[in-house]
Amino acid sequence: MVNPIFEIIGTFLGSKMSGNTDYSLRPIYAHILLVGWLSVFAWGIFYKVYTVKYKKLVSIQAITAMLGAFGLTLGMWMYNLNPFNLNETFVMIFFIVGGTLLLLAFALFVVITFLTEDTN
């Protein structure tokens, strides 16, 4: 159910950038739509079509992906704009942790693709 949230945030950002002709949020916009919406959508289709042997891995991958997508995009936003004047080290670590979680989610998905049951 998080997928529509990423979609609406991404399309809102795109609309706002277009209306203001200010494209400074382009990297955040792209990542919200690609890792927050499109990747989650693709994973959902994969999990609907294929039966995974170890269901617990799917839950771990989904949670890691959501935390990573949220952390990466929020960290990217804070890194680029720092609207709350947070400590730069904190912002950088937040950004890196979000990206690392997302990378782990993608790596776990690769592992999961080899753990599907043969339906033939």
mmCIF file of C-alpha atoms in Angstrom:
data_model
loop_
_atom_site.group_PDB
_atom_site.id
_atom_site.type_symbol
_atom_site.label_atom_id
_atom_site.label_comp_id
_atom_site.label_asym_id
_atom_site.label_seq_id
_atom_site.Cartn_x
_atom_site.Cartn_y
_atom_site.Cartn_z
ATOM 1 C CA MET A 1 0.000 0.000 0.000
ATOM 2 C CA VAL A 2 3.032 2.297 0.108
ATOM 3 C CA ASN A 3 3.338 2.274 -3.664
ATOM 4 C CA PRO A 4 0.573 4.864 -4.274
ATOM 5 C CA ILE A 5 2.157 7.164 -1.698
ATOM 6 C CA PHE A 6 5.425 7.232 -3.645
ATOM 7 C CA GLU A 7 3.454 7.723 -6.863
ATOM 8 C CA ILE A 8 1.487 10.698 -5.586
ATOM 9 C CA ILE A 9 4.580 12.340 -4.053
ATOM 10 C CA GLY A 10 6.505 11.829 -7.298
ATOM 11 C CA THR A 11 3.786 13.204 -9.535
ATOM 12 C CA PHE A 12 3.212 16.125 -7.159
ATOM 13 C CA LEU A 13 6.923 16.983 -7.265
ATOM 14 C CA GLY A 14 6.907 16.777 -11.058
ATOM 15 C CA SER A 15 3.894 19.041 -11.251
ATOM 16 C CA LYS A 16 5.405 21.507 -8.792
ATOM 17 C CA MET A 17 8.721 21.626 -10.662
ATOM 18 C CA SER A 18 6.961 22.138 -13.962
ATOM 19 C CA GLY A 19 4.686 24.838 -12.606
ATOM 20 C CA ASN A 20 7.555 26.727 -10.983
ATOM 21 C CA THR A 21 10.030 25.991 -13.805
ATOM 22 C CA ASP A 22 12.443 25.091 -11.001
ATOM 23 C CA TYR A 23 13.943 21.659 -11.593
ATOM 24 C CA SER A 24 16.238 21.562 -8.564
ATOM 25 C CA LEU A 25 14.318 18.592 -7.136
ATOM 26 C CA ARG A 26 14.836 16.508 -10.287
ATOM 27 C CA PRO A 27 17.071 13.853 -8.642
ATOM 28 C CA ILE A 28 14.635 13.385 -5.752
ATOM 29 C CA TYR A 29 11.682 13.245 -8.137
ATOM 30 C CA ALA A 30 13.390 10.626 -10.304
ATOM 31 C CA HIS A 31 14.367 8.449 -7.366
ATOM 32 C CA ILE A 32 10.936 8.579 -5.748
ATOM 33 C CA LEU A 33 9.329 7.424 -8.961
ATOM 34 C CA LEU A 34 11.988 4.856 -9.888
ATOM 35 C CA VAL A 35 12.796 3.195 -6.581
ATOM 36 C CA GLY A 36 9.674 4.112 -4.669
ATOM 37 C CA TRP A 37 7.039 3.461 -7.287
ATOM 38 C CA LEU A 38 8.358 1.545 -10.298
ATOM 39 C CA SER A 39 10.585 -0.913 -8.442
ATOM 40 C CA VAL A 40 7.909 -1.692 -5.866
ATOM 41 C CA PHE A 41 5.403 -2.178 -8.680
ATOM 42 C CA ALA A 42 7.760 -4.530 -10.543
ATOM 43 C CA TRP A 43 8.519 -6.519 -7.392
ATOM 44 C CA GLY A 44 4.796 -6.826 -6.707
ATOM 45 C CA ILE A 45 4.177 -8.231 -10.178
ATOM 46 C CA PHE A 46 7.079 -10.671 -9.749
ATOM 47 C CA TYR A 47 5.708 -11.884 -6.412
ATOM 48 C CA LYS A 48 2.233 -12.261 -7.914
ATOM 49 C CA VAL A 49 3.499 -14.319 -10.873
ATOM 50 C CA TYR A 50 6.126 -16.471 -9.119
ATOM 51 C CA THR A 51 5.887 -18.505 -5.949
ATOM 52 C CA VAL A 52 8.814 -17.882 -3.644
ATOM 53 C CA LYS A 53 9.938 -20.813 -1.477
ATOM 54 C CA TYR A 54 10.818 -18.690 1.556
ATOM 55 C CA LYS A 55 8.033 -16.182 2.205
ATOM 56 C CA LYS A 56 9.910 -14.599 5.114
ATOM 57 C CA LEU A 57 12.541 -13.331 2.653
ATOM 58 C CA VAL A 58 9.838 -11.519 0.705
ATOM 59 C CA SER A 59 8.740 -9.692 3.857
ATOM 60 C CA ILE A 60 12.326 -8.801 4.739
ATOM 61 C CA GLN A 61 12.974 -7.603 1.188
ATOM 62 C CA ALA A 62 9.804 -5.489 1.153
ATOM 63 C CA ILE A 63 10.504 -3.849 4.511
ATOM 64 C CA THR A 64 14.129 -3.190 3.587
ATOM 65 C CA ALA A 65 13.044 -1.750 0.235
ATOM 66 C CA MET A 66 10.491 0.614 1.776
ATOM 67 C CA LEU A 67 12.899 1.826 4.448
ATOM 68 C CA GLY A 68 15.619 2.209 1.817
ATOM 69 C CA ALA A 69 13.460 4.053 -0.694
ATOM 70 C CA PHE A 70 12.153 6.374 2.002
ATOM 71 C CA GLY A 71 15.592 6.875 3.547
ATOM 72 C CA LEU A 72 17.348 7.431 0.228
ATOM 73 C CA THR A 73 14.886 9.980 -1.111
ATOM 74 C CA LEU A 74 14.468 11.806 2.196
ATOM 75 C CA GLY A 75 18.232 11.765 2.706
ATOM 76 C CA MET A 76 18.762 13.049 -0.831
ATOM 77 C CA TRP A 77 16.299 15.872 -0.190
ATOM 78 C CA MET A 78 17.978 16.804 3.091
ATOM 79 C CA TYR A 79 21.438 16.548 1.514
ATOM 80 C CA ASN A 80 20.532 18.800 -1.413
ATOM 81 C CA LEU A 81 18.413 21.390 0.420
ATOM 82 C CA ASN A 82 18.995 20.862 4.171
ATOM 83 C CA PRO A 83 15.791 22.777 5.008
ATOM 84 C CA PHE A 84 16.123 22.121 8.752
ATOM 85 C CA ASN A 85 19.811 23.101 9.020
ATOM 86 C CA LEU A 86 20.702 19.675 10.356
ATOM 87 C CA ASN A 87 24.253 18.604 11.041
ATOM 88 C CA GLU A 88 25.921 17.750 7.716
ATOM 89 C CA THR A 89 27.389 14.526 9.088
ATOM 90 C CA PHE A 90 23.963 13.359 10.263
ATOM 91 C CA VAL A 91 22.428 14.166 6.886
ATOM 92 C CA MET A 92 25.195 12.331 5.029
ATOM 93 C CA ILE A 93 24.865 9.245 7.242
ATOM 94 C CA PHE A 94 21.064 9.288 6.838
ATOM 95 C CA PHE A 95 21.494 9.488 3.053
ATOM 96 C CA ILE A 96 24.073 6.666 3.010
ATOM 97 C CA VAL A 97 22.053 4.382 5.293
ATOM 98 C CA GLY A 98 18.946 4.838 3.118
ATOM 99 C CA GLY A 99 20.890 4.053 -0.033
ATOM 100 C CA THR A 100 22.558 1.050 1.571
ATOM 101 C CA LEU A 101 19.222 -0.370 2.716
ATOM 102 C CA LEU A 102 17.883 0.035 -0.788
ATOM 103 C CA LEU A 103 20.951 -1.669 -2.239
ATOM 104 C CA LEU A 104 20.456 -4.566 0.187
ATOM 105 C CA ALA A 105 16.815 -4.822 -0.888
ATOM 106 C CA PHE A 106 17.843 -5.078 -4.532
ATOM 107 C CA ALA A 107 20.513 -7.683 -3.684
ATOM 108 C CA LEU A 108 17.988 -9.677 -1.665
ATOM 109 C CA PHE A 109 15.598 -9.559 -4.599
ATOM 110 C CA VAL A 110 18.287 -11.095 -6.803
ATOM 111 C CA VAL A 111 18.680 -13.918 -4.266
ATOM 112 C CA ILE A 112 14.905 -14.380 -4.099
ATOM 113 C CA THR A 113 14.672 -14.776 -7.891
ATOM 114 C CA PHE A 114 16.749 -17.951 -7.548
ATOM 115 C CA LEU A 115 14.476 -19.283 -4.815
ATOM 116 C CA THR A 116 11.256 -19.538 -6.778
ATOM 117 C CA GLU A 117 9.305 -22.750 -7.116
ATOM 118 C CA ASP A 118 9.003 -24.362 -10.507
ATOM 119 C CA THR A 119 5.352 -24.183 -11.504
ATOM 120 C CA ASN A 120 5.706 -26.496 -14.544
#
